[in-house]
């Protein structure tokens, strides 16, 4: 299938403000693109890009005072198949994990697993098998947290989510990641597009989504504690230890958000080929 994805985002800046944007599709999906993945700015501004420590593409620019808007529409190919479920075999011992995976076992800004270790082992330590343990964590987080946009808070970490029981998709991901890390399961945060493909349409305005990946049996697998079942058509933008590593925008000054629209939908392929 073909998926159209994109955004229209605008900021009001009272003074010249350097900014970083993480809005391009992750390089691991570039081969699936069927149109240019091009972030455009209005007014037209010089922009450069670089790859960060986690392999994400970051756009760098200097924004003058006033209103600035960013736009993109892209078309990307997707298999149309639900995400794979990993085989339920024993976990890889920590000593057998690749060096570059070990960072995803360590506490981070929003995934404060050092505060949750006793809770995690008491609740999930008796579950054998990597997949069953991760799925039990997803089931717990799915039931524990009530989704609520009005209760979003940028400072909420995993231990806060456990006690408060409310949040948005990033909070589901952070708590699940932290609990997985407590159980010696490498887990990393993902952000990107997730449309209502193969599921009933959500009447709420569309947003970027957050989920996570765990390293099992020599590869990364997708899990989503908010929706808690395999989905079709995820398009990853960024990966990192937690949301602090993959912000959609970073302003080195004041940048007030005045417009935010996200689009993700299955594209009619007959119309796309016309």
PDB file of C-alpha atoms in Angstrom:
ATOM      1  CA  UNK A   1       0.000   0.000   0.000  1.00  0.00           C
ATOM      2  CA  UNK A   2       0.941   3.676  -0.311  1.00  0.00           C
ATOM      3  CA  UNK A   3       0.659   6.072   2.621  1.00  0.00           C
ATOM      4  CA  UNK A   4       0.548   9.833   2.438  1.00  0.00           C
ATOM      5  CA  UNK A   5       2.033  11.540   5.480  1.00  0.00           C
ATOM      6  CA  UNK A   6       2.982  15.067   6.371  1.00  0.00           C
ATOM      7  CA  UNK A   7       2.436  18.098   8.550  1.00  0.00           C
ATOM      8  CA  UNK A   8       1.768  21.827   8.712  1.00  0.00           C
ATOM      9  CA  UNK A   9       3.381  23.431  11.748  1.00  0.00           C
ATOM     10  CA  UNK A  10       3.836  27.124  12.548  1.00  0.00           C
ATOM     11  CA  UNK A  11       5.676  29.065  15.256  1.00  0.00           C
ATOM     12  CA  UNK A  12       5.667  32.712  16.275  1.00  0.00           C
ATOM     13  CA  UNK A  13       9.158  33.857  17.238  1.00  0.00           C
ATOM     14  CA  UNK A  14       9.548  37.271  18.952  1.00  0.00           C
ATOM     15  CA  UNK A  15      13.277  37.354  18.140  1.00  0.00           C
ATOM     16  CA  UNK A  16      15.782  35.568  15.917  1.00  0.00           C
ATOM     17  CA  UNK A  17      15.787  31.947  17.086  1.00  0.00           C
ATOM     18  CA  UNK A  18      18.036  29.056  16.071  1.00  0.00           C
ATOM     19  CA  UNK A  19      15.996  25.847  15.726  1.00  0.00           C
ATOM     20  CA  UNK A  20      16.452  22.124  15.200  1.00  0.00           C
ATOM     21  CA  UNK A  21      13.732  20.014  13.552  1.00  0.00           C
ATOM     22  CA  UNK A  22      13.364  16.232  13.533  1.00  0.00           C
ATOM     23  CA  UNK A  23      10.633  15.908  10.926  1.00  0.00           C
ATOM     24  CA  UNK A  24      12.132  13.761   8.166  1.00  0.00           C
ATOM     25  CA  UNK A  25      11.373  10.065   7.803  1.00  0.00           C
ATOM     26  CA  UNK A  26      14.044   7.949   9.482  1.00  0.00           C
ATOM     27  CA  UNK A  27      16.864   6.945   7.099  1.00  0.00           C
ATOM     28  CA  UNK A  28      15.932   3.269   7.577  1.00  0.00           C
ATOM     29  CA  UNK A  29      12.719   3.974   5.591  1.00  0.00           C
ATOM     30  CA  UNK A  30      14.212   6.123   2.829  1.00  0.00           C
ATOM     31  CA  UNK A  31      14.167   3.210   0.355  1.00  0.00           C
ATOM     32  CA  UNK A  32      10.357   3.065   0.749  1.00  0.00           C
ATOM     33  CA  UNK A  33       9.785   6.700  -0.200  1.00  0.00           C
ATOM     34  CA  UNK A  34       7.837   7.234  -3.419  1.00  0.00           C
ATOM     35  CA  UNK A  35       8.114  11.026  -3.358  1.00  0.00           C
ATOM     36  CA  UNK A  36      10.547  13.582  -1.977  1.00  0.00           C
ATOM     37  CA  UNK A  37      10.720  13.891   1.801  1.00  0.00           C
ATOM     38  CA  UNK A  38      11.253  17.632   1.809  1.00  0.00           C
ATOM     39  CA  UNK A  39      10.640  20.014   4.709  1.00  0.00           C
ATOM     40  CA  UNK A  40       9.832  23.469   3.345  1.00  0.00           C
ATOM     41  CA  UNK A  41       9.733  26.703   5.322  1.00  0.00           C
ATOM     42  CA  UNK A  42       7.726  29.886   4.795  1.00  0.00           C
ATOM     43  CA  UNK A  43       9.398  32.314   4.532  1.00  0.00           C
ATOM     44  CA  UNK A  44      12.024  30.427   2.555  1.00  0.00           C
ATOM     45  CA  UNK A  45      15.029  29.941   4.855  1.00  0.00           C
ATOM     46  CA  UNK A  46      18.461  28.337   4.454  1.00  0.00           C
ATOM     47  CA  UNK A  47      18.466  24.893   6.080  1.00  0.00           C
ATOM     48  CA  UNK A  48      21.150  22.266   6.584  1.00  0.00           C
ATOM     49  CA  UNK A  49      20.863  18.732   7.961  1.00  0.00           C
ATOM     50  CA  UNK A  50      23.006  16.263   9.848  1.00  0.00           C
ATOM     51  CA  UNK A  51      22.748  12.780  11.380  1.00  0.00           C
ATOM     52  CA  UNK A  52      22.602  12.690  15.165  1.00  0.00           C
ATOM     53  CA  UNK A  53      24.085  10.114  17.543  1.00  0.00           C
ATOM     54  CA  UNK A  54      21.070   7.798  17.119  1.00  0.00           C
ATOM     55  CA  UNK A  55      20.975   7.850  13.312  1.00  0.00           C
ATOM     56  CA  UNK A  56      18.130  10.372  13.016  1.00  0.00           C
ATOM     57  CA  UNK A  57      18.110  13.134  10.410  1.00  0.00           C
ATOM     58  CA  UNK A  58      18.030  16.603  11.989  1.00  0.00           C
ATOM     59  CA  UNK A  59      17.367  19.899  10.188  1.00  0.00           C
ATOM     60  CA  UNK A  60      19.167  23.012  11.396  1.00  0.00           C
ATOM     61  CA  UNK A  61      18.090  26.596  10.659  1.00  0.00           C
ATOM     62  CA  UNK A  62      18.022  30.157  11.983  1.00  0.00           C
ATOM     63  CA  UNK A  63      14.525  31.659  12.168  1.00  0.00           C
ATOM     64  CA  UNK A  64      14.005  35.449  11.939  1.00  0.00           C
ATOM     65  CA  UNK A  65      11.466  37.253  14.133  1.00  0.00           C
ATOM     66  CA  UNK A  66       7.851  36.697  13.152  1.00  0.00           C
ATOM     67  CA  UNK A  67       5.759  33.798  11.922  1.00  0.00           C
ATOM     68  CA  UNK A  68       7.479  30.757  10.410  1.00  0.00           C
ATOM     69  CA  UNK A  69       5.699  27.685   9.089  1.00  0.00           C
ATOM     70  CA  UNK A  70       6.967  24.245   8.068  1.00  0.00           C
ATOM     71  CA  UNK A  71       5.259  21.939   5.595  1.00  0.00           C
ATOM     72  CA  UNK A  72       5.753  18.482   4.120  1.00  0.00           C
ATOM     73  CA  UNK A  73       3.709  15.914   2.194  1.00  0.00           C
ATOM     74  CA  UNK A  74       5.317  12.629   1.250  1.00  0.00           C
ATOM     75  CA  UNK A  75       4.244   9.273  -0.123  1.00  0.00           C
ATOM     76  CA  UNK A  76       5.789   6.105   1.263  1.00  0.00           C
ATOM     77  CA  UNK A  77       5.343   2.420   0.492  1.00  0.00           C
ATOM     78  CA  UNK A  78       4.255   0.021   3.226  1.00  0.00           C
ATOM     79  CA  UNK A  79       3.729  -3.738   3.087  1.00  0.00           C
ATOM     80  CA  UNK A  80       0.226  -3.393   4.521  1.00  0.00           C
ATOM     81  CA  UNK A  81       0.978  -6.242   6.927  1.00  0.00           C
ATOM     82  CA  UNK A  82       0.603  -5.983  10.717  1.00  0.00           C
ATOM     83  CA  UNK A  83       3.800  -5.762  12.727  1.00  0.00           C
ATOM     84  CA  UNK A  84       5.645  -8.987  13.455  1.00  0.00           C
ATOM     85  CA  UNK A  85       5.237 -10.795  16.760  1.00  0.00           C
ATOM     86  CA  UNK A  86       8.584 -12.101  18.054  1.00  0.00           C
ATOM     87  CA  UNK A  87       9.067 -15.800  18.829  1.00  0.00           C
ATOM     88  CA  UNK A  88       8.633 -16.605  22.505  1.00  0.00           C
ATOM     89  CA  UNK A  89      12.070 -17.896  23.412  1.00  0.00           C
ATOM     90  CA  UNK A  90      14.368 -17.048  26.302  1.00  0.00           C
ATOM     91  CA  UNK A  91      15.948 -13.624  26.587  1.00  0.00           C
ATOM     92  CA  UNK A  92      19.458 -13.037  25.310  1.00  0.00           C
ATOM     93  CA  UNK A  93      21.732 -12.688  28.372  1.00  0.00           C
ATOM     94  CA  UNK A  94      23.217  -9.228  28.817  1.00  0.00           C
ATOM     95  CA  UNK A  95      26.713 -10.618  28.166  1.00  0.00           C
ATOM     96  CA  UNK A  96      25.529 -11.735  24.734  1.00  0.00           C
ATOM     97  CA  UNK A  97      24.059  -8.389  23.621  1.00  0.00           C
ATOM     98  CA  UNK A  98      25.817  -6.257  20.968  1.00  0.00           C
ATOM     99  CA  UNK A  99      27.753  -3.268  22.296  1.00  0.00           C
ATOM    100  CA  UNK A 100      25.518  -0.695  20.590  1.00  0.00           C
ATOM    101  CA  UNK A 101      22.395  -2.133  22.242  1.00  0.00           C
ATOM    102  CA  UNK A 102      23.618  -1.767  25.838  1.00  0.00           C
ATOM    103  CA  UNK A 103      22.731   1.949  26.018  1.00  0.00           C
ATOM    104  CA  UNK A 104      19.064   0.934  25.819  1.00  0.00           C
ATOM    105  CA  UNK A 105      19.342  -0.918  29.134  1.00  0.00           C
ATOM    106  CA  UNK A 106      20.326   2.199  31.086  1.00  0.00           C
ATOM    107  CA  UNK A 107      18.090   4.775  32.797  1.00  0.00           C
ATOM    108  CA  UNK A 108      17.508   7.972  30.834  1.00  0.00           C
ATOM    109  CA  UNK A 109      15.817  11.345  31.296  1.00  0.00           C
ATOM    110  CA  UNK A 110      12.210  10.108  31.045  1.00  0.00           C
ATOM    111  CA  UNK A 111      12.758   6.365  31.509  1.00  0.00           C
ATOM    112  CA  UNK A 112      13.968   6.355  35.116  1.00  0.00           C
ATOM    113  CA  UNK A 113      14.209   2.585  35.420  1.00  0.00           C
ATOM    114  CA  UNK A 114      16.519   2.902  38.435  1.00  0.00           C
ATOM    115  CA  UNK A 115      13.431   3.914  40.448  1.00  0.00           C
ATOM    116  CA  UNK A 116      11.284   1.015  39.206  1.00  0.00           C
ATOM    117  CA  UNK A 117      13.507  -2.051  39.488  1.00  0.00           C
ATOM    118  CA  UNK A 118      11.955  -3.533  42.633  1.00  0.00           C
ATOM    119  CA  UNK A 119       8.434  -3.000  41.270  1.00  0.00           C
ATOM    120  CA  UNK A 120       9.328  -4.545  37.914  1.00  0.00           C
ATOM    121  CA  UNK A 121      10.946  -7.674  39.327  1.00  0.00           C
ATOM    122  CA  UNK A 122       8.109  -8.177  41.813  1.00  0.00           C
ATOM    123  CA  UNK A 123       5.487  -8.002  39.053  1.00  0.00           C
ATOM    124  CA  UNK A 124       7.202  -9.472  35.994  1.00  0.00           C
ATOM    125  CA  UNK A 125      10.166 -11.463  37.291  1.00  0.00           C
ATOM    126  CA  UNK A 126       8.245 -14.738  37.341  1.00  0.00           C
ATOM    127  CA  UNK A 127       7.311 -14.566  33.639  1.00  0.00           C
ATOM    128  CA  UNK A 128       9.486 -16.690  31.370  1.00  0.00           C
ATOM    129  CA  UNK A 129      10.181 -15.947  27.714  1.00  0.00           C
ATOM    130  CA  UNK A 130      11.152 -12.608  26.227  1.00  0.00           C
ATOM    131  CA  UNK A 131       7.961 -11.973  24.285  1.00  0.00           C
ATOM    132  CA  UNK A 132       5.664 -12.994  27.124  1.00  0.00           C
ATOM    133  CA  UNK A 133       7.522 -10.736  29.548  1.00  0.00           C
ATOM    134  CA  UNK A 134       7.373  -7.717  27.243  1.00  0.00           C
ATOM    135  CA  UNK A 135       3.718  -8.356  26.403  1.00  0.00           C
ATOM    136  CA  UNK A 136       2.876  -8.604  30.116  1.00  0.00           C
ATOM    137  CA  UNK A 137       4.503  -5.196  30.600  1.00  0.00           C
ATOM    138  CA  UNK A 138       2.487  -3.783  27.685  1.00  0.00           C
ATOM    139  CA  UNK A 139      -0.731  -5.216  29.102  1.00  0.00           C
ATOM    140  CA  UNK A 140       0.021  -3.675  32.494  1.00  0.00           C
ATOM    141  CA  UNK A 141       0.851  -0.218  31.088  1.00  0.00           C
ATOM    142  CA  UNK A 142      -2.163  -0.314  28.752  1.00  0.00           C
ATOM    143  CA  UNK A 143      -4.459  -0.889  31.729  1.00  0.00           C
ATOM    144  CA  UNK A 144      -2.582   1.382  34.135  1.00  0.00           C
ATOM    145  CA  UNK A 145      -2.517   4.629  32.132  1.00  0.00           C
ATOM    146  CA  UNK A 146      -5.630   6.489  30.987  1.00  0.00           C
ATOM    147  CA  UNK A 147      -5.038   8.413  27.764  1.00  0.00           C
ATOM    148  CA  UNK A 148      -5.814  12.128  28.104  1.00  0.00           C
ATOM    149  CA  UNK A 149      -4.503  14.999  25.947  1.00  0.00           C
ATOM    150  CA  UNK A 150      -5.453  17.647  28.543  1.00  0.00           C
ATOM    151  CA  UNK A 151      -3.171  15.913  31.055  1.00  0.00           C
ATOM    152  CA  UNK A 152      -0.060  15.934  28.842  1.00  0.00           C
ATOM    153  CA  UNK A 153       2.998  17.200  30.709  1.00  0.00           C
ATOM    154  CA  UNK A 154       6.470  17.573  29.234  1.00  0.00           C
ATOM    155  CA  UNK A 155       8.213  16.822  32.541  1.00  0.00           C
ATOM    156  CA  UNK A 156       6.412  13.545  33.314  1.00  0.00           C
ATOM    157  CA  UNK A 157       8.792  10.560  33.556  1.00  0.00           C
ATOM    158  CA  UNK A 158       8.053   6.835  33.790  1.00  0.00           C
ATOM    159  CA  UNK A 159       7.866   6.690  37.590  1.00  0.00           C
ATOM    160  CA  UNK A 160       5.413   9.627  37.546  1.00  0.00           C
ATOM    161  CA  UNK A 161       3.223   7.786  35.027  1.00  0.00           C
ATOM    162  CA  UNK A 162       3.156   4.725  37.268  1.00  0.00           C
ATOM    163  CA  UNK A 163       1.851   6.771  40.192  1.00  0.00           C
ATOM    164  CA  UNK A 164      -0.398   9.198  38.306  1.00  0.00           C
ATOM    165  CA  UNK A 165      -1.988   6.675  35.921  1.00  0.00           C
ATOM    166  CA  UNK A 166      -2.677   9.231  33.200  1.00  0.00           C
ATOM    167  CA  UNK A 167      -0.900  10.620  30.158  1.00  0.00           C
ATOM    168  CA  UNK A 168      -0.433  10.553  26.391  1.00  0.00           C
ATOM    169  CA  UNK A 169       1.285   8.118  24.029  1.00  0.00           C
ATOM    170  CA  UNK A 170       4.795   9.138  25.070  1.00  0.00           C
ATOM    171  CA  UNK A 171       3.928   8.325  28.697  1.00  0.00           C
ATOM    172  CA  UNK A 172       2.758   4.828  27.747  1.00  0.00           C
ATOM    173  CA  UNK A 173       6.027   4.313  25.876  1.00  0.00           C
ATOM    174  CA  UNK A 174       8.241   5.706  28.636  1.00  0.00           C
ATOM    175  CA  UNK A 175       6.761   3.504  31.349  1.00  0.00           C
ATOM    176  CA  UNK A 176       6.911   0.363  29.208  1.00  0.00           C
ATOM    177  CA  UNK A 177      10.508   1.109  28.178  1.00  0.00           C
ATOM    178  CA  UNK A 178      11.603   1.694  31.773  1.00  0.00           C
ATOM    179  CA  UNK A 179      10.008  -1.546  32.977  1.00  0.00           C
ATOM    180  CA  UNK A 180      11.586  -3.504  30.102  1.00  0.00           C
ATOM    181  CA  UNK A 181      15.010  -2.113  30.942  1.00  0.00           C
ATOM    182  CA  UNK A 182      14.522  -3.164  34.561  1.00  0.00           C
ATOM    183  CA  UNK A 183      14.036  -6.717  33.247  1.00  0.00           C
ATOM    184  CA  UNK A 184      17.241  -6.578  31.133  1.00  0.00           C
ATOM    185  CA  UNK A 185      15.282  -6.165  27.884  1.00  0.00           C
ATOM    186  CA  UNK A 186      16.853  -3.429  25.706  1.00  0.00           C
ATOM    187  CA  UNK A 187      14.140  -0.931  24.776  1.00  0.00           C
ATOM    188  CA  UNK A 188      14.220   2.275  22.738  1.00  0.00           C
ATOM    189  CA  UNK A 189      11.739   5.086  22.132  1.00  0.00           C
ATOM    190  CA  UNK A 190      10.251   5.765  18.678  1.00  0.00           C
ATOM    191  CA  UNK A 191       8.237   8.631  17.263  1.00  0.00           C
ATOM    192  CA  UNK A 192       6.580   8.931  13.882  1.00  0.00           C
ATOM    193  CA  UNK A 193       3.356   8.652  11.919  1.00  0.00           C
ATOM    194  CA  UNK A 194       0.604   6.174  12.771  1.00  0.00           C
ATOM    195  CA  UNK A 195      -2.623   6.533  10.821  1.00  0.00           C
ATOM    196  CA  UNK A 196      -5.955   4.829  11.399  1.00  0.00           C
ATOM    197  CA  UNK A 197      -5.270   2.073   8.874  1.00  0.00           C
ATOM    198  CA  UNK A 198      -7.100  -1.189   9.506  1.00  0.00           C
ATOM    199  CA  UNK A 199      -8.749   0.193  12.656  1.00  0.00           C
ATOM    200  CA  UNK A 200     -11.771   2.442  13.360  1.00  0.00           C
ATOM    201  CA  UNK A 201     -11.047   6.098  12.719  1.00  0.00           C
ATOM    202  CA  UNK A 202     -10.112   8.124  15.788  1.00  0.00           C
ATOM    203  CA  UNK A 203     -12.207  11.337  15.765  1.00  0.00           C
ATOM    204  CA  UNK A 204      -9.509  13.254  17.679  1.00  0.00           C
ATOM    205  CA  UNK A 205      -7.143  15.499  15.673  1.00  0.00           C
ATOM    206  CA  UNK A 206      -4.168  13.525  14.358  1.00  0.00           C
ATOM    207  CA  UNK A 207      -0.784  13.858  16.043  1.00  0.00           C
ATOM    208  CA  UNK A 208       2.620  12.297  15.782  1.00  0.00           C
ATOM    209  CA  UNK A 209       2.663   9.018  17.683  1.00  0.00           C
ATOM    210  CA  UNK A 210       5.067   7.395  20.148  1.00  0.00           C
ATOM    211  CA  UNK A 211       5.796   3.696  20.603  1.00  0.00           C
ATOM    212  CA  UNK A 212       8.830   1.576  21.445  1.00  0.00           C
ATOM    213  CA  UNK A 213      11.026  -1.222  20.174  1.00  0.00           C
ATOM    214  CA  UNK A 214      12.665  -4.041  22.115  1.00  0.00           C
ATOM    215  CA  UNK A 215      15.706  -6.088  21.170  1.00  0.00           C
ATOM    216  CA  UNK A 216      14.823  -9.792  21.177  1.00  0.00           C
ATOM    217  CA  UNK A 217      16.487 -12.719  19.401  1.00  0.00           C
ATOM    218  CA  UNK A 218      18.997 -10.565  17.530  1.00  0.00           C
ATOM    219  CA  UNK A 219      16.683  -7.865  16.134  1.00  0.00           C
ATOM    220  CA  UNK A 220      14.332  -5.041  17.095  1.00  0.00           C
ATOM    221  CA  UNK A 221      10.566  -5.596  17.382  1.00  0.00           C
ATOM    222  CA  UNK A 222       7.808  -2.978  17.633  1.00  0.00           C
ATOM    223  CA  UNK A 223       5.495  -2.757  20.653  1.00  0.00           C
ATOM    224  CA  UNK A 224       2.862  -0.150  21.502  1.00  0.00           C
ATOM    225  CA  UNK A 225       1.557  -0.033  25.046  1.00  0.00           C
ATOM    226  CA  UNK A 226      -1.107   2.539  24.222  1.00  0.00           C
ATOM    227  CA  UNK A 227      -2.872   0.591  21.447  1.00  0.00           C
ATOM    228  CA  UNK A 228      -1.526  -2.801  22.570  1.00  0.00           C
ATOM    229  CA  UNK A 229      -1.997  -4.730  19.338  1.00  0.00           C
ATOM    230  CA  UNK A 230      -0.061  -4.942  16.039  1.00  0.00           C
ATOM    231  CA  UNK A 231      -0.808  -2.060  13.686  1.00  0.00           C
ATOM    232  CA  UNK A 232      -0.415  -1.394   9.969  1.00  0.00           C
ATOM    233  CA  UNK A 233       1.500   1.485   8.437  1.00  0.00           C
ATOM    234  CA  UNK A 234       3.803   2.888  11.097  1.00  0.00           C
ATOM    235  CA  UNK A 235       6.366   5.322   9.651  1.00  0.00           C
ATOM    236  CA  UNK A 236       9.229   6.032  12.032  1.00  0.00           C
ATOM    237  CA  UNK A 237      10.780   9.496  12.186  1.00  0.00           C
ATOM    238  CA  UNK A 238      13.175   9.118  15.104  1.00  0.00           C
ATOM    239  CA  UNK A 239      14.597   6.659  17.601  1.00  0.00           C
ATOM    240  CA  UNK A 240      16.394   7.311  20.875  1.00  0.00           C
ATOM    241  CA  UNK A 241      16.589   6.550  24.567  1.00  0.00           C
ATOM    242  CA  UNK A 242      13.380   8.521  25.231  1.00  0.00           C
ATOM    243  CA  UNK A 243      11.489  11.585  24.016  1.00  0.00           C
ATOM    244  CA  UNK A 244      14.385  13.892  24.951  1.00  0.00           C
ATOM    245  CA  UNK A 245      16.402  12.381  22.085  1.00  0.00           C
ATOM    246  CA  UNK A 246      13.747  12.817  19.385  1.00  0.00           C
ATOM    247  CA  UNK A 247      11.924  16.145  19.870  1.00  0.00           C
ATOM    248  CA  UNK A 248       9.977  17.265  16.807  1.00  0.00           C
ATOM    249  CA  UNK A 249      11.414  20.759  17.332  1.00  0.00           C
ATOM    250  CA  UNK A 250      14.005  22.388  19.566  1.00  0.00           C
ATOM    251  CA  UNK A 251      14.158  26.184  19.839  1.00  0.00           C
ATOM    252  CA  UNK A 252      17.127  28.006  21.332  1.00  0.00           C
ATOM    253  CA  UNK A 253      14.877  30.870  22.379  1.00  0.00           C
ATOM    254  CA  UNK A 254      11.125  31.504  22.347  1.00  0.00           C
ATOM    255  CA  UNK A 255       9.058  29.805  19.628  1.00  0.00           C
ATOM    256  CA  UNK A 256       5.331  29.781  20.370  1.00  0.00           C
ATOM    257  CA  UNK A 257       3.408  27.032  18.585  1.00  0.00           C
ATOM    258  CA  UNK A 258       0.443  28.552  16.699  1.00  0.00           C
ATOM    259  CA  UNK A 259      -0.502  25.781  14.254  1.00  0.00           C
ATOM    260  CA  UNK A 260      -0.049  22.013  14.384  1.00  0.00           C
ATOM    261  CA  UNK A 261      -1.595  19.644  11.853  1.00  0.00           C
ATOM    262  CA  UNK A 262      -0.503  16.094  11.051  1.00  0.00           C
ATOM    263  CA  UNK A 263      -1.755  13.951   8.163  1.00  0.00           C
ATOM    264  CA  UNK A 264      -1.398  10.183   7.785  1.00  0.00           C
ATOM    265  CA  UNK A 265      -3.682   8.147   5.560  1.00  0.00           C
ATOM    266  CA  UNK A 266      -3.721   5.282   3.104  1.00  0.00           C
ATOM    267  CA  UNK A 267      -3.495   6.674  -0.407  1.00  0.00           C
ATOM    268  CA  UNK A 268      -5.845   5.552  -3.152  1.00  0.00           C
ATOM    269  CA  UNK A 269      -3.317   3.902  -5.482  1.00  0.00           C
ATOM    270  CA  UNK A 270      -5.405   4.408  -8.621  1.00  0.00           C
ATOM    271  CA  UNK A 271      -5.525   8.129  -7.948  1.00  0.00           C
ATOM    272  CA  UNK A 272      -1.820   8.139  -6.975  1.00  0.00           C
ATOM    273  CA  UNK A 273      -0.829   6.577 -10.328  1.00  0.00           C
ATOM    274  CA  UNK A 274      -3.073   8.850 -12.398  1.00  0.00           C
TER     275      UNK A 274
END
